[in-house]
């Protein structure tokens, strides 16, 4: 009951005229960004964070704006996966499987409407789950001591790369590079400047926002430059924008199954939205692909991954809000937003700023409603905007990134830093190293060190304090299990590709 | 090979990081001091990068010379923008940036110049006039 009251309070916050305006603006701008080539949710939000800052809204309003941009981007990404067969972001990959064939058969409006409705239902399921479980986890997290937080951060770094992704060593190294960068600047406890080499610009440390914009937006320009300037195929035209409601109703079970599967995989560490949509798609395929229609334009093949991906991104908010530890790329960007707005997520957030937490939850919900209503009549406009050529779009993105970063501190040094991170991001992407752990290391490094040092001052320098509580032992065991599992999976995949090479 | 070189680079950086990190010390009030955390991060970073040198994974295909030259040119334009933003002011510097990057990305030069000529004052008007982020119209080269 208490949760319902809080949620109602959240809706009251989200429904103020300013916040509704920001929500609609964010959804619209986000869809635009997401539908454009070369811009996904992560770089869209990264570019907008410093600008939001400069406008001086309070934390709740900024968060509402940025998260509606985020959801708008995801929706825009779907438009390009369905009409162009180009996924706007990672979770949208599964949507192309059945969405593009549907568009080819002239059912683009149906596919877009299904993805909208499925996302809405997925988000609803995850908001209900979030309202139920996040306060529980936050209550539990009060028992976490500094040593337990240290263990939790280690778990976060190990799991962020996902379970069967690239080489786990690269993911861990990426996190460590982030931690190294995080320790640059004046040490907050002893006041000694570290790794600044006499450069007073570095005394404040590296601003995560500057790093984020460089890593994602500037590196994207460098990645685009090495591709051949291929012409994009024209998107499939839409004959009518009014969808067939019977087709949507047909997908109801797929949507529900997808939402549940997605939510569970979102809450698990290291999974996030991509795994949510993959899992939902494969579960749905096993459950209802009796005639072999999946992959050839089955509406249920659009509904399940879309519901799953939205449910997962809501589910991934649970560890992020209640523990302050994001489990996915999405939530890592959201954490960057929160930290740059001077909000420290964690168990105390629910007690100290219930307005913010529940306002965010309510705005996630309203964002999905707004997207559903906003997008059906406007798809024509968005699909025309997708034709903006890359050469015209990316220079403007660069100019906006510069303005955003420059507006933080008016310093040219920050601009140079952003370009440096752009080059670093490009090199790491070429080497198949995920950038999200680096951002996470940069964001959490300060806290991780503070917790370690706090634990050690409590124990007066006795290292065994790190494994003294049952919580930290459990977390280390979990970390070890996860590490073994991902090393084993990588080795297995490696052997498989090797044998395939020798066979071929 | 690229992964090996990257491994060596990270190894060297982690080693330097630890070398400098060891020198920081505080005498009072803090049990662990400012130099232990760099060790906690540096040692595993060195070990992991060493394994990447010995057992590299994945292959990297770098762009050919032509594309690399375009990337370097783009970097030069970005850096030039960072240095010239204050002296030239926002609209002029952004004109150069948009026209330059647009051309490097494969747009027709004339079209890129027109895009820059329209978008740079438009962006200035949007940010400075509408959204209230102060951006100088003329830089200090013109005003002094």
XYZ file of C-alpha atoms in Angstrom:
648
model
C 0.000 0.000 0.000
C 2.800 2.321 0.977
C 4.383 1.754 -2.401
C 1.159 2.719 -4.162
C 0.992 5.989 -2.243
C 4.587 6.715 -3.186
C 3.908 5.861 -6.796
C 0.903 8.187 -6.794
C 3.204 10.861 -5.418
C 5.556 10.121 -8.274
C 2.796 10.647 -10.800
C 1.950 13.941 -9.132
C 5.574 15.009 -9.639
C 5.698 13.814 -13.219
C 2.397 15.418 -14.127
C 3.382 19.027 -13.457
C 3.165 21.130 -16.646
C 6.951 21.648 -16.861
C 7.647 17.947 -16.503
C 4.975 16.924 -19.014
C 6.426 19.434 -21.457
C 9.922 18.056 -20.915
C 8.616 14.531 -21.274
C 6.978 15.234 -24.640
C 9.982 17.219 -25.851
C 12.318 14.439 -24.728
C 10.262 11.715 -26.408
C 10.138 13.670 -29.643
C 13.826 14.614 -29.659
C 14.773 11.095 -28.624
C 12.790 9.457 -31.414
C 14.437 11.830 -33.851
C 17.927 11.016 -32.541
C 17.212 7.301 -32.451
C 15.802 7.242 -35.968
C 18.829 8.997 -37.429
C 21.712 6.926 -38.691
C 24.791 6.637 -36.508
C 23.138 7.901 -33.354
C 21.856 5.494 -30.742
C 20.508 5.921 -27.238
C 23.917 5.969 -25.571
C 25.473 8.726 -27.652
C 22.177 10.595 -27.844
C 21.937 10.808 -24.071
C 25.684 11.418 -23.699
C 25.512 14.505 -25.920
C 22.442 15.839 -24.147
C 23.605 15.399 -20.532
C 25.889 18.476 -20.474
C 23.248 20.578 -22.195
C 20.569 19.555 -19.705
C 22.943 20.594 -16.985
C 23.432 24.002 -18.474
C 19.711 24.720 -18.498
C 19.607 24.423 -14.728
C 16.504 22.289 -14.164
C 16.266 20.450 -10.867
C 17.421 16.848 -10.697
C 13.969 15.303 -11.126
C 13.091 17.338 -14.211
C 16.477 16.716 -15.820
C 16.139 13.046 -15.130
C 12.664 12.988 -16.659
C 13.940 14.797 -19.756
C 16.926 12.517 -20.189
C 15.061 9.292 -19.588
C 12.335 10.255 -22.020
C 15.064 11.021 -24.564
C 16.437 7.590 -23.792
C 13.133 5.832 -24.342
C 12.478 7.956 -27.410
C 15.831 6.832 -28.832
C 14.921 3.210 -28.283
C 11.648 3.771 -30.104
C 13.392 5.604 -32.923
C 15.850 2.726 -33.182
C 12.910 0.427 -33.797
C 11.730 2.585 -36.670
C 15.049 2.123 -38.406
C 15.162 -1.607 -37.659
C 11.721 -2.154 -39.112
C 11.887 0.181 -42.107
C 15.598 -0.050 -42.964
C 16.707 -3.366 -41.478
C 19.365 -1.386 -39.591
C 19.081 -1.797 -35.826
C 19.420 1.535 -34.057
C 20.916 -0.105 -30.984
C 21.876 -3.495 -29.680
C 18.520 -4.615 -28.233
C 16.800 -3.707 -31.508
C 18.772 -6.377 -33.394
C 16.115 -8.989 -32.616
C 13.375 -6.694 -33.910
C 14.879 -6.661 -37.383
C 14.408 -10.437 -37.666
C 10.661 -10.277 -38.080
C 10.066 -6.543 -38.299
C 11.808 -5.961 -41.618
C 10.091 -8.900 -43.372
C 6.757 -7.552 -42.128
C 7.556 -4.138 -43.593
C 8.526 -5.791 -46.877
C 5.118 -7.436 -46.972
C 3.491 -3.996 -46.673
C 2.686 -4.398 -42.977
C 5.069 -1.713 -41.696
C 2.346 0.134 -39.813
C 1.334 -3.084 -38.049
C 4.928 -3.841 -37.102
C 5.481 -0.354 -35.719
C 2.217 -0.395 -33.777
C 2.969 -3.848 -32.363
C 6.389 -2.725 -31.237
C 4.827 0.330 -29.599
C 2.145 -1.639 -27.785
C 4.577 -4.391 -26.784
C 7.036 -1.841 -25.401
C 4.249 -0.252 -23.458
C 3.171 -3.535 -21.892
C 6.794 -4.510 -21.207
C 7.371 -1.192 -19.489
C 4.196 -1.616 -17.449
C 5.292 -5.026 -16.203
C 8.705 -3.699 -15.283
C 7.300 -0.636 -13.521
C 5.086 -2.913 -11.419
C 8.100 -5.110 -10.667
C 10.251 -2.106 -9.890
C 7.650 -0.691 -7.508
C 7.468 -4.023 -5.685
C 11.095 -5.115 -5.534
C 13.273 -2.019 -5.522
C 12.151 -0.832 -2.058
C 12.754 -4.352 -0.724
C 16.282 -4.413 -2.090
C 16.896 -0.905 -0.793
C 15.805 -1.979 2.674
C 18.217 -4.892 2.490
C 21.018 -2.700 1.232
C 20.977 -0.712 4.486
C 22.839 -3.627 6.055
C 25.709 -3.197 3.590
C 28.921 -1.989 5.217
C 31.874 -0.415 3.405
C 33.565 -3.792 2.868
C 30.347 -5.163 1.359
C 30.114 -2.232 -1.039
C 33.691 -2.859 -2.108
C 32.745 -6.463 -2.894
C 29.604 -5.307 -4.689
C 31.601 -3.002 -6.964
C 33.928 -5.852 -7.867
C 30.880 -7.968 -8.732
C 29.549 -5.122 -10.880
C 32.786 -4.872 -12.874
C 32.942 -8.610 -13.452
C 29.335 -8.905 -14.562
C 28.927 -5.738 -16.644
C 30.422 -7.341 -19.738
C 27.659 -9.902 -19.842
C 28.001 -13.617 -19.645
C 28.945 -14.798 -23.107
C 30.243 -11.704 -24.775
C 33.785 -10.918 -25.776
C 36.932 -11.966 -23.981
C 36.271 -11.325 -20.245
C 39.886 -10.135 -19.829
C 39.195 -7.207 -22.125
C 36.087 -6.255 -20.171
C 37.994 -6.329 -16.892
C 40.889 -4.334 -18.328
C 38.418 -1.766 -19.615
C 37.022 -1.407 -16.088
C 40.539 -1.047 -14.700
C 41.440 1.666 -17.180
C 38.303 3.433 -15.941
C 39.411 2.995 -12.327
C 42.862 4.360 -13.127
C 41.362 7.436 -14.764
C 39.011 7.843 -11.788
C 41.950 8.138 -9.383
C 43.406 11.147 -11.217
C 42.955 14.367 -9.246
C 43.055 15.462 -5.631
C 42.570 12.540 -3.286
C 39.470 13.549 -1.284
C 40.693 11.940 1.939
C 44.301 13.084 2.206
C 44.157 16.105 -0.111
C 47.170 14.966 -2.108
C 46.992 15.507 -5.878
C 47.520 12.218 -7.684
C 48.619 11.643 -11.297
C 48.156 15.317 -12.140
C 51.796 15.964 -13.111
C 51.476 19.578 -12.056
C 48.608 20.257 -14.465
C 46.060 22.167 -12.409
C 43.282 21.310 -14.888
C 43.530 17.738 -13.644
C 43.153 18.618 -9.942
C 39.381 18.196 -10.151
C 39.793 14.842 -11.834
C 38.322 13.812 -15.148
C 34.691 14.809 -15.560
C 32.794 11.613 -16.455
C 30.510 13.587 -18.758
C 33.428 14.867 -20.832
C 34.739 11.311 -21.052
C 31.303 9.967 -21.963
C 30.746 12.426 -24.813
C 34.229 11.765 -26.178
C 34.030 7.994 -25.847
C 30.670 7.674 -27.549
C 30.031 10.671 -29.804
C 33.521 11.578 -31.048
C 34.614 7.969 -31.516
C 31.493 7.406 -33.621
C 32.756 10.001 -36.124
C 36.083 8.178 -36.367
C 34.336 4.835 -36.832
C 32.120 6.284 -39.571
C 35.166 7.657 -41.380
C 36.662 4.268 -41.987
C 33.574 2.885 -43.620
C 33.020 3.294 -47.280
C 30.525 6.053 -47.887
C 27.810 3.556 -48.717
C 24.451 4.923 -49.713
C 21.657 3.968 -47.451
C 18.800 2.203 -49.086
C 15.583 4.150 -49.011
C 13.284 3.072 -46.182
C 10.221 1.067 -47.055
C 7.279 3.367 -47.592
C 4.255 3.177 -45.355
C 0.972 2.706 -47.136
C -1.328 3.410 -44.214
C -0.519 4.436 -40.718
C -3.606 2.904 -39.209
C -2.621 -0.536 -37.886
C -4.734 -3.653 -37.915
C -5.875 -4.076 -34.318
C -6.662 -7.772 -34.695
C -3.016 -8.469 -35.461
C -2.011 -6.596 -32.335
C -4.475 -8.553 -30.213
C -3.096 -11.774 -31.655
C 0.271 -11.071 -30.081
C -1.026 -10.681 -26.513
C 0.518 -13.885 -25.134
C 3.803 -13.239 -26.854
C 3.861 -9.796 -25.257
C 3.150 -11.128 -21.774
C 5.700 -13.924 -22.011
C 8.265 -11.533 -23.420
C 7.670 -9.040 -20.630
C 8.163 -11.592 -17.871
C 11.273 -13.133 -19.404
C 12.675 -9.692 -20.090
C 12.025 -8.439 -16.585
C 13.783 -11.369 -14.945
C 16.811 -11.085 -17.202
C 16.915 -7.337 -16.602
C 17.186 -7.708 -12.843
C 20.051 -10.184 -13.110
C 23.453 -8.527 -13.071
C 25.233 -8.086 -16.343
C 22.234 -8.832 -18.516
C 20.348 -5.687 -19.402
C 18.139 -4.958 -22.349
C 20.081 -6.816 -25.048
C 19.900 -10.135 -23.290
C 16.273 -9.415 -22.391
C 15.258 -9.112 -26.015
C 17.328 -12.108 -27.142
C 15.907 -14.320 -24.384
C 12.325 -13.220 -25.033
C 12.664 -13.871 -28.734
C 14.071 -17.342 -28.316
C 11.554 -18.301 -25.629
C 8.720 -17.089 -27.847
C 10.121 -18.912 -30.828
C 10.203 -22.148 -28.880
C 6.738 -21.609 -27.465
C 4.816 -20.655 -30.581
C 6.797 -21.174 -33.765
C 4.825 -24.202 -34.919
C 4.531 -23.326 -38.594
C 8.066 -21.991 -39.008
C 6.866 -18.434 -39.577
C 9.412 -16.823 -37.267
C 12.009 -14.848 -39.159
C 9.611 -14.407 -42.085
C 7.493 -11.634 -40.651
C 5.626 -13.167 -37.737
C 4.022 -10.406 -35.628
C 4.811 -12.353 -32.474
C 8.487 -12.194 -33.412
C 8.265 -8.411 -33.220
C 6.158 -8.312 -30.073
C 8.232 -10.619 -27.857
C 11.665 -8.977 -28.141
C 10.187 -5.488 -27.919
C 8.294 -6.335 -24.742
C 11.374 -8.109 -23.408
C 13.734 -5.249 -24.088
C 11.574 -2.679 -22.360
C 10.817 -4.914 -19.412
C 14.543 -5.588 -19.072
C 15.552 -1.964 -19.152
C 13.032 -1.270 -16.397
C 14.226 -4.295 -14.455
C 17.833 -3.163 -14.741
C 16.866 0.010 -12.894
C 16.299 -2.013 -9.718
C 19.974 -2.677 -8.869
C 20.921 0.757 -10.200
C 18.529 2.741 -8.013
C 18.647 0.626 -4.878
C 22.338 -0.323 -4.796
C 23.880 2.355 -6.981
C 25.374 -0.343 -9.183
C 24.201 -0.473 -12.786
C 23.924 -3.837 -14.467
C 23.909 -2.752 -18.094
C 25.059 -0.116 -20.526
C 21.727 1.634 -20.342
C 21.749 1.974 -16.613
C 25.435 2.965 -16.639
C 24.481 6.000 -18.706
C 21.591 6.718 -16.354
C 24.005 6.487 -13.429
C 26.244 9.015 -15.168
C 23.221 11.305 -15.416
C 22.400 10.907 -11.738
C 25.965 11.470 -10.570
C 26.318 14.532 -12.765
C 23.105 15.857 -11.228
C 24.679 15.312 -7.808
C 22.360 12.489 -6.847
C 23.996 9.457 -5.271
C 21.916 6.357 -5.967
C 21.765 3.710 -3.288
C 19.518 2.596 -0.456
C 19.336 6.077 1.046
C 17.985 7.531 -2.190
C 14.587 5.949 -1.515
C 14.398 7.593 1.894
C 15.893 10.965 1.118
C 14.522 11.659 -2.346
C 11.376 9.601 -2.857
C 10.147 12.328 -5.209
C 13.021 11.648 -7.533
C 12.765 7.855 -7.509
C 9.030 7.664 -7.942
C 8.928 10.638 -10.256
C 11.385 8.794 -12.482
C 9.318 5.596 -12.347
C 6.150 7.509 -13.183
C 7.864 9.319 -16.024
C 9.131 6.048 -17.495
C 5.561 4.951 -17.553
C 4.183 8.153 -19.022
C 7.019 8.232 -21.542
C 5.816 4.964 -22.996
C 2.240 6.229 -23.209
C 3.440 9.426 -24.886
C 5.566 7.486 -27.360
C 2.675 5.228 -28.244
C 0.378 8.167 -28.981
C 3.007 10.452 -30.454
C 4.567 8.050 -32.868
C 1.790 6.437 -34.815
C 0.762 9.619 -36.643
C 4.326 10.888 -36.946
C 6.063 7.848 -38.414
C 5.948 9.393 -41.866
C 7.908 12.385 -40.643
C 10.469 10.236 -38.857
C 10.992 7.922 -41.791
C 11.714 10.936 -43.999
C 14.210 12.228 -41.438
C 16.063 8.944 -41.606
C 17.179 9.966 -45.067
C 19.411 12.730 -43.660
C 22.838 11.774 -45.003
C 25.604 10.992 -42.528
C 27.924 13.675 -43.865
C 25.379 16.330 -42.928
C 24.392 14.874 -39.588
C 27.683 14.036 -37.907
C 29.306 17.512 -38.162
C 26.285 18.967 -36.386
C 26.550 16.241 -33.756
C 30.199 17.233 -33.294
C 29.306 20.919 -32.936
C 26.571 20.138 -30.387
C 28.962 17.882 -28.426
C 31.505 20.713 -28.277
C 28.882 23.207 -27.100
C 27.685 20.840 -24.395
C 31.153 20.102 -23.044
C 32.268 23.715 -23.338
C 29.215 24.879 -21.397
C 30.198 22.763 -18.362
C 33.318 24.704 -17.481
C 34.147 27.064 -20.384
C 37.514 25.403 -20.624
C 39.380 24.509 -23.776
C 41.163 21.825 -21.784
C 37.878 19.922 -21.470
C 37.462 20.049 -25.246
C 40.931 18.574 -25.723
C 40.115 15.951 -23.115
C 36.945 15.063 -25.008
C 38.921 14.587 -28.237
C 41.452 12.450 -26.363
C 38.638 10.227 -25.094
C 37.255 10.073 -28.624
C 40.535 8.602 -29.868
C 40.753 6.262 -26.868
C 37.183 5.114 -27.473
C 37.886 4.492 -31.147
C 41.004 2.416 -30.416
C 39.220 0.362 -27.762
C 36.251 -0.258 -30.037
C 38.610 -1.453 -32.762
C 40.208 -3.829 -30.264
C 36.785 -5.257 -29.398
C 36.871 -3.767 -25.891
C 33.511 -2.666 -24.518
C 33.430 0.961 -23.379
C 30.699 0.540 -20.784
C 32.969 -1.028 -18.104
C 35.371 1.876 -18.558
C 32.596 4.387 -17.928
C 31.475 2.343 -14.941
C 35.010 2.304 -13.523
C 35.261 6.035 -13.992
C 31.909 6.580 -12.275
C 32.353 4.169 -9.381
C 36.129 4.422 -8.855
C 35.962 7.196 -6.264
C 33.320 5.410 -4.216
C 35.070 2.098 -4.476
C 38.273 3.580 -3.075
C 36.420 5.479 -0.334
C 34.664 2.297 0.779
C 37.895 0.320 0.801
C 39.619 2.966 2.880
C 36.676 3.315 5.234
C 36.616 -0.446 5.788
C 40.343 -0.435 6.476
C 40.135 2.420 8.963
C 37.372 0.583 10.826
C 39.540 -2.519 11.051
C 42.699 -0.476 11.645
C 44.527 -1.857 8.667
C 43.491 -5.497 8.925
C 42.769 -6.754 5.400
C 40.655 -9.661 6.656
C 37.807 -7.182 7.226
C 37.092 -7.490 3.513
C 35.857 -11.048 3.956
C 34.466 -10.693 7.466
C 30.748 -10.336 6.756
C 28.440 -12.939 5.229
C 27.252 -10.390 2.648
C 30.720 -9.781 1.268
C 31.562 -13.498 1.277
C 28.379 -14.206 -0.692
C 29.250 -11.437 -3.158
C 32.786 -12.752 -3.680
C 31.454 -16.271 -4.230
C 29.004 -14.895 -6.794
C 31.841 -12.992 -8.478
C 33.991 -16.114 -8.645
C 31.159 -18.233 -10.043
C 30.406 -15.614 -12.675
C 34.056 -15.274 -13.651
C 34.518 -19.034 -14.003
C 31.331 -19.282 -16.048
C 32.288 -16.521 -18.454
C 35.875 -17.788 -18.850
C 34.502 -21.272 -19.526
C 31.988 -19.977 -22.080
C 34.628 -17.915 -23.859
C 36.991 -20.897 -24.021
C 34.176 -23.064 -25.387
C 33.271 -20.489 -28.040
C 36.937 -20.097 -28.889
C 37.339 -23.869 -29.360
C 34.209 -23.980 -31.486
C 35.406 -21.265 -33.839
C 38.813 -22.957 -34.005
C 37.317 -26.306 -34.962
C 35.095 -24.575 -37.493
C 38.158 -22.993 -39.029
C 39.938 -26.344 -39.316
C 36.844 -28.039 -40.676
C 36.274 -25.340 -43.246
C 49.310 -8.379 -33.378
C 47.318 -5.235 -32.534
C 45.959 -6.876 -29.394
C 49.514 -7.756 -28.329
C 50.681 -4.165 -28.842
C 47.672 -2.858 -26.921
C 48.471 -5.324 -24.149
C 52.054 -4.009 -23.983
C 50.771 -0.427 -23.931
C 48.325 -1.070 -21.097
C 51.047 -2.997 -19.233
C 53.414 -0.037 -19.489
C 50.731 2.430 -18.445
C 49.767 0.294 -15.453
C 53.453 -0.010 -14.490
C 53.951 3.762 -14.683
C 50.691 4.260 -12.811
C 51.961 2.087 -9.989
C 55.406 3.716 -10.034
C 53.888 7.160 -9.527
C 51.113 5.860 -7.273
C 53.625 4.419 -4.797
C 55.103 7.827 -4.051
C 51.961 9.367 -2.607
C 51.845 9.210 1.144
C 49.915 10.833 3.939
C 51.289 10.707 7.464
C 48.229 10.991 9.628
C 44.566 10.203 9.955
C 44.310 7.663 7.190
C 45.150 4.017 7.670
C 45.413 3.019 4.034
C 46.772 6.221 2.516
C 46.439 7.457 -1.031
C 48.827 4.962 -2.601
C 47.222 1.596 -1.832
C 44.228 1.834 -4.168
C 46.467 2.448 -7.193
C 48.275 -0.782 -6.255
C 44.961 -2.636 -5.892
C 44.047 -1.566 -9.442
C 47.512 -1.599 -10.995
C 48.584 -5.138 -10.108
C 45.603 -6.935 -11.694
C 45.754 -4.557 -14.662
C 49.398 -5.545 -15.249
C 48.610 -9.247 -14.893
C 45.624 -9.089 -17.253
C 47.441 -7.084 -19.900
C 50.365 -9.492 -19.678
C 48.023 -12.402 -20.467
C 46.734 -10.440 -23.466
C 50.309 -10.140 -24.723
C 50.920 -13.869 -24.336
C 47.475 -15.128 -25.385
C 45.926 -12.431 -27.577
C 42.329 -12.849 -28.707
C 40.450 -11.416 -31.652
C 41.790 -9.803 -34.759
C 41.666 -6.156 -35.723
C 41.348 -4.925 -39.263
C 42.656 -1.382 -39.420
C 41.458 0.969 -42.135
C 43.651 1.455 -45.198
C 45.882 4.486 -45.723
C 43.259 6.594 -47.455
C 40.693 6.167 -44.724
C 43.292 6.642 -42.024
C 44.331 9.921 -43.625
C 40.711 11.057 -43.502
C 40.516 10.130 -39.830
C 43.664 12.122 -39.090
C 42.270 15.058 -41.024
C 39.050 14.880 -39.005
C 41.070 14.806 -35.780
C 43.035 17.834 -36.932
C 39.770 19.687 -37.596
C 38.392 18.745 -34.174
C 41.576 19.877 -32.423
C 41.652 23.034 -34.517
C 38.123 23.773 -33.384
C 39.107 23.356 -29.739
C 41.957 25.875 -30.170
C 40.124 28.366 -32.394
C 36.765 28.439 -30.601
C 37.788 31.311 -28.302
C 39.746 33.414 -30.817
C 37.180 33.099 -33.620
C 33.916 32.937 -31.715
C 31.290 30.222 -32.001
C 29.689 30.830 -35.433
C 32.920 31.150 -37.414
C 34.646 28.216 -35.717
C 31.548 26.035 -36.116
C 31.326 26.997 -39.777
C 34.826 25.605 -40.247
C 34.004 22.505 -38.222
C 30.775 21.660 -40.045
C 32.125 22.415 -43.518
C 35.369 20.530 -42.773
C 33.925 17.403 -41.137
C 31.094 17.331 -43.690
C 33.603 17.262 -46.540
C 35.824 14.673 -44.862
C 32.784 12.446 -44.310
C 32.179 12.401 -48.059
C 29.744 15.232 -48.630
C 30.186 17.434 -51.677
C 32.417 20.361 -50.538
C 30.034 23.045 -51.823
C 27.081 21.449 -50.053
C 29.117 21.092 -46.840
C 30.060 24.789 -46.998
C 26.416 25.764 -47.482
C 25.399 23.489 -44.588
C 28.023 25.141 -42.375
C 26.953 28.612 -43.427
C 23.345 27.872 -42.474
C 23.826 25.677 -39.420
C 26.540 27.582 -37.541
C 24.550 30.815 -37.063
C 21.422 28.704 -36.502
C 23.095 26.714 -33.738
C 24.438 29.925 -32.207
C 20.959 31.436 -32.238
C 19.488 28.262 -30.748
C 21.979 27.925 -27.907
C 22.806 31.546 -27.133
C 19.520 33.307 -27.835
C 16.857 30.663 -27.246
C 18.385 28.300 -24.703
C 20.511 30.847 -22.861
C 23.953 29.216 -22.982
C 26.385 32.108 -23.390
C 28.471 31.653 -26.546
C 30.568 34.499 -27.929
C 29.503 35.588 -31.411
C 32.912 37.101 -32.115
C 36.059 35.752 -30.499
C 38.838 37.798 -28.941
C 40.653 38.187 -32.236
C 37.863 40.479 -33.379
C 36.898 42.229 -30.200
C 40.341 43.327 -29.033
